[in-house]
């Protein structure tokens, strides 16, 4: 495991960074996490490229093909919210494909995944067709990501992972270590707030599974932690970093810049994103907002408006999706 972020052959002594988000996630707003990290790290002199593979045309085509075949398995009366339910099938199928050794057991597992989501028995021909699509998807993703690594030549690779993007994220991290053994690999994202929360069995399993190819996990707000990692200021020999490693400091609203979406294809998204607050006033048992973001904080409404105007002037989008957990207290202002 390579843990020295300052190790680089670049003239300025600073590593080049590649930040990526992998399929599949609902393409409603561009990925704010990697766009915000790019803007923040570039302000501190780092070269950063962001790559959004969710809306890459080849990935969208595989997504459509997969769900067209999955639809053949499910009668109209049992489809319900078909694609939303089908994401559970897709993400588990994506993970299973990376791990299977026995073809017959693999096909049976895919049948079980479909049955548990839609309560139908999938025909063998449809299961085989889904497996072929999955095989082609990973072949395409491998070629695409190797070309990306060759083009960008990064010293550090960071991926932002959600529940639905975790399988492909692990795949490219493993691939990156294989083709560029000296690369440093990091992961952050929403999956560590929910399905892979710190100290959960899923988190421990992920740590064990990824030991050979994932150097570090960053949990929570990533800007300050990532910067300290790059500067060599985080405890050596650790794989998991949280805000406790930087004295619980978080980036305040007045310290934040607008996200840098310059590498991303915004025409593939109906909205840009904006935020006017952090966390929530309430502590509902089904929600992790307060546990993740801490005490509820409101941004100065004039800053929110300035940021939205700046994003419009820079990128031409007039529709904004507010990402706040609790917008009510700030909406009027």
mmCIF file with all atom_site columns, C-alpha atoms in Angstrom, residues 126-238:
data_model
loop_
_atom_site.group_PDB
_atom_site.id
_atom_site.type_symbol
_atom_site.label_atom_id
_atom_site.label_alt_id
_atom_site.label_comp_id
_atom_site.label_asym_id
_atom_site.label_entity_id
_atom_site.label_seq_id
_atom_site.pdbx_PDB_ins_code
_atom_site.Cartn_x
_atom_site.Cartn_y
_atom_site.Cartn_z
_atom_site.occupancy
_atom_site.B_iso_or_equiv
_atom_site.pdbx_formal_charge
_atom_site.auth_seq_id
_atom_site.auth_comp_id
_atom_site.auth_asym_id
_atom_site.auth_atom_id
_atom_site.pdbx_PDB_model_num
ATOM 1   C CA . UNK A 1 126 ? -32.958 -13.916 -20.023 1.00 0.00 ? 126 UNK A CA 1
ATOM 2   C CA . UNK A 1 127 ? -30.486 -14.548 -17.208 1.00 0.00 ? 127 UNK A CA 1
ATOM 3   C CA . UNK A 1 128 ? -27.844 -15.531 -19.733 1.00 0.00 ? 128 UNK A CA 1
ATOM 4   C CA . UNK A 1 129 ? -28.580 -12.385 -21.733 1.00 0.00 ? 129 UNK A CA 1
ATOM 5   C CA . UNK A 1 130 ? -28.212 -10.198 -18.636 1.00 0.00 ? 130 UNK A CA 1
ATOM 6   C CA . UNK A 1 131 ? -24.901 -11.888 -17.829 1.00 0.00 ? 131 UNK A CA 1
ATOM 7   C CA . UNK A 1 132 ? -23.646 -11.201 -21.351 1.00 0.00 ? 132 UNK A CA 1
ATOM 8   C CA . UNK A 1 133 ? -24.553 -7.543  -20.997 1.00 0.00 ? 133 UNK A CA 1
ATOM 9   C CA . UNK A 1 134 ? -22.689 -7.412  -17.680 1.00 0.00 ? 134 UNK A CA 1
ATOM 10  C CA . UNK A 1 135 ? -19.625 -9.050  -19.231 1.00 0.00 ? 135 UNK A CA 1
ATOM 11  C CA . UNK A 1 136 ? -19.654 -6.495  -22.057 1.00 0.00 ? 136 UNK A CA 1
ATOM 12  C CA . UNK A 1 137 ? -20.126 -3.637  -19.601 1.00 0.00 ? 137 UNK A CA 1
ATOM 13  C CA . UNK A 1 138 ? -17.013 -4.479  -17.599 1.00 0.00 ? 138 UNK A CA 1
ATOM 14  C CA . UNK A 1 139 ? -15.010 -5.040  -20.763 1.00 0.00 ? 139 UNK A CA 1
ATOM 15  C CA . UNK A 1 140 ? -16.059 -1.584  -21.972 1.00 0.00 ? 140 UNK A CA 1
ATOM 16  C CA . UNK A 1 141 ? -15.396 0.024   -18.573 1.00 0.00 ? 141 UNK A CA 1
ATOM 17  C CA . UNK A 1 142 ? -11.916 -1.494  -18.388 1.00 0.00 ? 142 UNK A CA 1
ATOM 18  C CA . UNK A 1 143 ? -10.939 -0.183  -21.822 1.00 0.00 ? 143 UNK A CA 1
ATOM 19  C CA . UNK A 1 144 ? -12.429 3.226   -21.079 1.00 0.00 ? 144 UNK A CA 1
ATOM 20  C CA . UNK A 1 145 ? -10.707 3.624   -17.721 1.00 0.00 ? 145 UNK A CA 1
ATOM 21  C CA . UNK A 1 146 ? -7.322  2.412   -18.934 1.00 0.00 ? 146 UNK A CA 1
ATOM 22  C CA . UNK A 1 147 ? -7.517  5.022   -21.705 1.00 0.00 ? 147 UNK A CA 1
ATOM 23  C CA . UNK A 1 148 ? -8.439  7.650   -19.095 1.00 0.00 ? 148 UNK A CA 1
ATOM 24  C CA . UNK A 1 149 ? -5.455  6.721   -16.901 1.00 0.00 ? 149 UNK A CA 1
ATOM 25  C CA . UNK A 1 150 ? -3.122  6.850   -19.884 1.00 0.00 ? 150 UNK A CA 1
ATOM 26  C CA . UNK A 1 151 ? -4.453  10.251  -20.925 1.00 0.00 ? 151 UNK A CA 1
ATOM 27  C CA . UNK A 1 152 ? -4.421  11.892  -17.475 1.00 0.00 ? 152 UNK A CA 1
ATOM 28  C CA . UNK A 1 153 ? -1.410  10.118  -15.919 1.00 0.00 ? 153 UNK A CA 1
ATOM 29  C CA . UNK A 1 154 ? -2.646  10.748  -12.358 1.00 0.00 ? 154 UNK A CA 1
ATOM 30  C CA . UNK A 1 155 ? -0.602  10.228  -9.203  1.00 0.00 ? 155 UNK A CA 1
ATOM 31  C CA . UNK A 1 156 ? -3.752  10.087  -7.043  1.00 0.00 ? 156 UNK A CA 1
ATOM 32  C CA . UNK A 1 157 ? -7.132  8.567   -7.924  1.00 0.00 ? 157 UNK A CA 1
ATOM 33  C CA . UNK A 1 158 ? -10.179 9.455   -5.840  1.00 0.00 ? 158 UNK A CA 1
ATOM 34  C CA . UNK A 1 159 ? -13.640 7.997   -6.410  1.00 0.00 ? 159 UNK A CA 1
ATOM 35  C CA . UNK A 1 160 ? -16.901 9.099   -4.845  1.00 0.00 ? 160 UNK A CA 1
ATOM 36  C CA . UNK A 1 161 ? -19.041 6.080   -4.051  1.00 0.00 ? 161 UNK A CA 1
ATOM 37  C CA . UNK A 1 162 ? -22.741 5.645   -3.428  1.00 0.00 ? 162 UNK A CA 1
ATOM 38  C CA . UNK A 1 163 ? -24.624 2.417   -2.864  1.00 0.00 ? 163 UNK A CA 1
ATOM 39  C CA . UNK A 1 164 ? -25.347 2.024   -6.579  1.00 0.00 ? 164 UNK A CA 1
ATOM 40  C CA . UNK A 1 165 ? -21.874 3.019   -7.776  1.00 0.00 ? 165 UNK A CA 1
ATOM 41  C CA . UNK A 1 166 ? -19.819 0.962   -5.326  1.00 0.00 ? 166 UNK A CA 1
ATOM 42  C CA . UNK A 1 167 ? -19.311 -2.145  -7.538  1.00 0.00 ? 167 UNK A CA 1
ATOM 43  C CA . UNK A 1 168 ? -17.921 -0.195  -10.496 1.00 0.00 ? 168 UNK A CA 1
ATOM 44  C CA . UNK A 1 169 ? -15.893 1.999   -8.120  1.00 0.00 ? 169 UNK A CA 1
ATOM 45  C CA . UNK A 1 170 ? -14.141 -1.030  -6.636  1.00 0.00 ? 170 UNK A CA 1
ATOM 46  C CA . UNK A 1 171 ? -13.542 -2.399  -10.119 1.00 0.00 ? 171 UNK A CA 1
ATOM 47  C CA . UNK A 1 172 ? -11.706 0.722   -11.345 1.00 0.00 ? 172 UNK A CA 1
ATOM 48  C CA . UNK A 1 173 ? -9.682  1.048   -8.135  1.00 0.00 ? 173 UNK A CA 1
ATOM 49  C CA . UNK A 1 174 ? -8.478  -2.524  -8.543  1.00 0.00 ? 174 UNK A CA 1
ATOM 50  C CA . UNK A 1 175 ? -7.800  -1.859  -12.226 1.00 0.00 ? 175 UNK A CA 1
ATOM 51  C CA . UNK A 1 176 ? -5.861  1.340   -11.482 1.00 0.00 ? 176 UNK A CA 1
ATOM 52  C CA . UNK A 1 177 ? -3.537  -0.476  -9.074  1.00 0.00 ? 177 UNK A CA 1
ATOM 53  C CA . UNK A 1 178 ? -2.941  -3.157  -11.663 1.00 0.00 ? 178 UNK A CA 1
ATOM 54  C CA . UNK A 1 179 ? -1.984  -0.831  -14.515 1.00 0.00 ? 179 UNK A CA 1
ATOM 55  C CA . UNK A 1 180 ? -0.348  1.914   -12.389 1.00 0.00 ? 180 UNK A CA 1
ATOM 56  C CA . UNK A 1 181 ? 1.011   0.225   -9.223  1.00 0.00 ? 181 UNK A CA 1
ATOM 57  C CA . UNK A 1 182 ? 2.404   3.474   -7.778  1.00 0.00 ? 182 UNK A CA 1
ATOM 58  C CA . UNK A 1 183 ? -0.925  5.313   -7.889  1.00 0.00 ? 183 UNK A CA 1
ATOM 59  C CA . UNK A 1 184 ? -2.536  6.317   -4.571  1.00 0.00 ? 184 UNK A CA 1
ATOM 60  C CA . UNK A 1 185 ? -6.211  5.407   -4.326  1.00 0.00 ? 185 UNK A CA 1
ATOM 61  C CA . UNK A 1 186 ? -8.891  6.987   -2.128  1.00 0.00 ? 186 UNK A CA 1
ATOM 62  C CA . UNK A 1 187 ? -12.642 6.644   -1.750  1.00 0.00 ? 187 UNK A CA 1
ATOM 63  C CA . UNK A 1 188 ? -15.288 8.850   -0.175  1.00 0.00 ? 188 UNK A CA 1
ATOM 64  C CA . UNK A 1 189 ? -18.970 9.475   -0.709  1.00 0.00 ? 189 UNK A CA 1
ATOM 65  C CA . UNK A 1 190 ? -22.461 8.836   0.532   1.00 0.00 ? 190 UNK A CA 1
ATOM 66  C CA . UNK A 1 191 ? -22.112 5.073   0.906   1.00 0.00 ? 191 UNK A CA 1
ATOM 67  C CA . UNK A 1 192 ? -20.158 5.701   4.143   1.00 0.00 ? 192 UNK A CA 1
ATOM 68  C CA . UNK A 1 193 ? -23.127 7.539   5.617   1.00 0.00 ? 193 UNK A CA 1
ATOM 69  C CA . UNK A 1 194 ? -25.602 4.731   4.994   1.00 0.00 ? 194 UNK A CA 1
ATOM 70  C CA . UNK A 1 195 ? -25.007 1.228   3.579   1.00 0.00 ? 195 UNK A CA 1
ATOM 71  C CA . UNK A 1 196 ? -21.324 1.176   4.635   1.00 0.00 ? 196 UNK A CA 1
ATOM 72  C CA . UNK A 1 197 ? -21.398 3.330   7.752   1.00 0.00 ? 197 UNK A CA 1
ATOM 73  C CA . UNK A 1 198 ? -18.273 3.372   9.894   1.00 0.00 ? 198 UNK A CA 1
ATOM 74  C CA . UNK A 1 199 ? -17.919 0.279   12.142  1.00 0.00 ? 199 UNK A CA 1
ATOM 75  C CA . UNK A 1 200 ? -20.813 -1.528  10.427  1.00 0.00 ? 200 UNK A CA 1
ATOM 76  C CA . UNK A 1 201 ? -20.288 -5.137  9.243   1.00 0.00 ? 201 UNK A CA 1
ATOM 77  C CA . UNK A 1 202 ? -20.505 -3.898  5.642   1.00 0.00 ? 202 UNK A CA 1
ATOM 78  C CA . UNK A 1 203 ? -17.754 -1.354  6.285   1.00 0.00 ? 203 UNK A CA 1
ATOM 79  C CA . UNK A 1 204 ? -15.479 -3.935  7.855   1.00 0.00 ? 204 UNK A CA 1
ATOM 80  C CA . UNK A 1 205 ? -16.097 -6.307  4.946   1.00 0.00 ? 205 UNK A CA 1
ATOM 81  C CA . UNK A 1 206 ? -15.233 -3.537  2.482   1.00 0.00 ? 206 UNK A CA 1
ATOM 82  C CA . UNK A 1 207 ? -11.985 -2.789  4.308   1.00 0.00 ? 207 UNK A CA 1
ATOM 83  C CA . UNK A 1 208 ? -10.960 -6.434  4.135   1.00 0.00 ? 208 UNK A CA 1
ATOM 84  C CA . UNK A 1 209 ? -12.037 -6.881  0.505   1.00 0.00 ? 209 UNK A CA 1
ATOM 85  C CA . UNK A 1 210 ? -10.197 -3.786  -0.754  1.00 0.00 ? 210 UNK A CA 1
ATOM 86  C CA . UNK A 1 211 ? -6.977  -4.031  1.239   1.00 0.00 ? 211 UNK A CA 1
ATOM 87  C CA . UNK A 1 212 ? -4.805  -4.654  -1.823  1.00 0.00 ? 212 UNK A CA 1
ATOM 88  C CA . UNK A 1 213 ? -6.074  -1.775  -3.955  1.00 0.00 ? 213 UNK A CA 1
ATOM 89  C CA . UNK A 1 214 ? -7.791  0.905   -1.825  1.00 0.00 ? 214 UNK A CA 1
ATOM 90  C CA . UNK A 1 215 ? -5.253  2.894   0.175   1.00 0.00 ? 215 UNK A CA 1
ATOM 91  C CA . UNK A 1 216 ? -7.551  5.225   2.111   1.00 0.00 ? 216 UNK A CA 1
ATOM 92  C CA . UNK A 1 217 ? -11.189 5.993   2.873   1.00 0.00 ? 217 UNK A CA 1
ATOM 93  C CA . UNK A 1 218 ? -12.276 9.545   3.674   1.00 0.00 ? 218 UNK A CA 1
ATOM 94  C CA . UNK A 1 219 ? -15.523 9.788   5.640   1.00 0.00 ? 219 UNK A CA 1
ATOM 95  C CA . UNK A 1 220 ? -17.526 13.002  5.755   1.00 0.00 ? 220 UNK A CA 1
ATOM 96  C CA . UNK A 1 221 ? -16.801 16.391  4.221   1.00 0.00 ? 221 UNK A CA 1
ATOM 97  C CA . UNK A 1 222 ? -13.800 15.767  2.018   1.00 0.00 ? 222 UNK A CA 1
ATOM 98  C CA . UNK A 1 223 ? -12.152 19.071  1.139   1.00 0.00 ? 223 UNK A CA 1
ATOM 99  C CA . UNK A 1 224 ? -10.019 19.669  4.224   1.00 0.00 ? 224 UNK A CA 1
ATOM 100 C CA . UNK A 1 225 ? -9.266  15.987  4.755   1.00 0.00 ? 225 UNK A CA 1
ATOM 101 C CA . UNK A 1 226 ? -8.157  15.499  1.140   1.00 0.00 ? 226 UNK A CA 1
ATOM 102 C CA . UNK A 1 227 ? -5.961  18.606  1.311   1.00 0.00 ? 227 UNK A CA 1
ATOM 103 C CA . UNK A 1 228 ? -4.308  17.437  4.522   1.00 0.00 ? 228 UNK A CA 1
ATOM 104 C CA . UNK A 1 229 ? -3.730  14.022  2.981   1.00 0.00 ? 229 UNK A CA 1
ATOM 105 C CA . UNK A 1 230 ? -2.013  15.573  -0.032  1.00 0.00 ? 230 UNK A CA 1
ATOM 106 C CA . UNK A 1 231 ? 0.151   17.695  2.263   1.00 0.00 ? 231 UNK A CA 1
ATOM 107 C CA . UNK A 1 232 ? 1.127   14.667  4.325   1.00 0.00 ? 232 UNK A CA 1
ATOM 108 C CA . UNK A 1 233 ? -0.619  16.013  7.415   1.00 0.00 ? 233 UNK A CA 1
ATOM 109 C CA . UNK A 1 234 ? -2.773  13.003  8.311   1.00 0.00 ? 234 UNK A CA 1
ATOM 110 C CA . UNK A 1 235 ? -1.632  10.139  10.577  1.00 0.00 ? 235 UNK A CA 1
ATOM 111 C CA . UNK A 1 236 ? 0.585   7.721   8.666   1.00 0.00 ? 236 UNK A CA 1
ATOM 112 C CA . UNK A 1 237 ? -0.303  4.051   8.389   1.00 0.00 ? 237 UNK A CA 1
ATOM 113 C CA . UNK A 1 238 ? -4.054  4.579   8.716   1.00 0.00 ? 238 UNK A CA 1
#
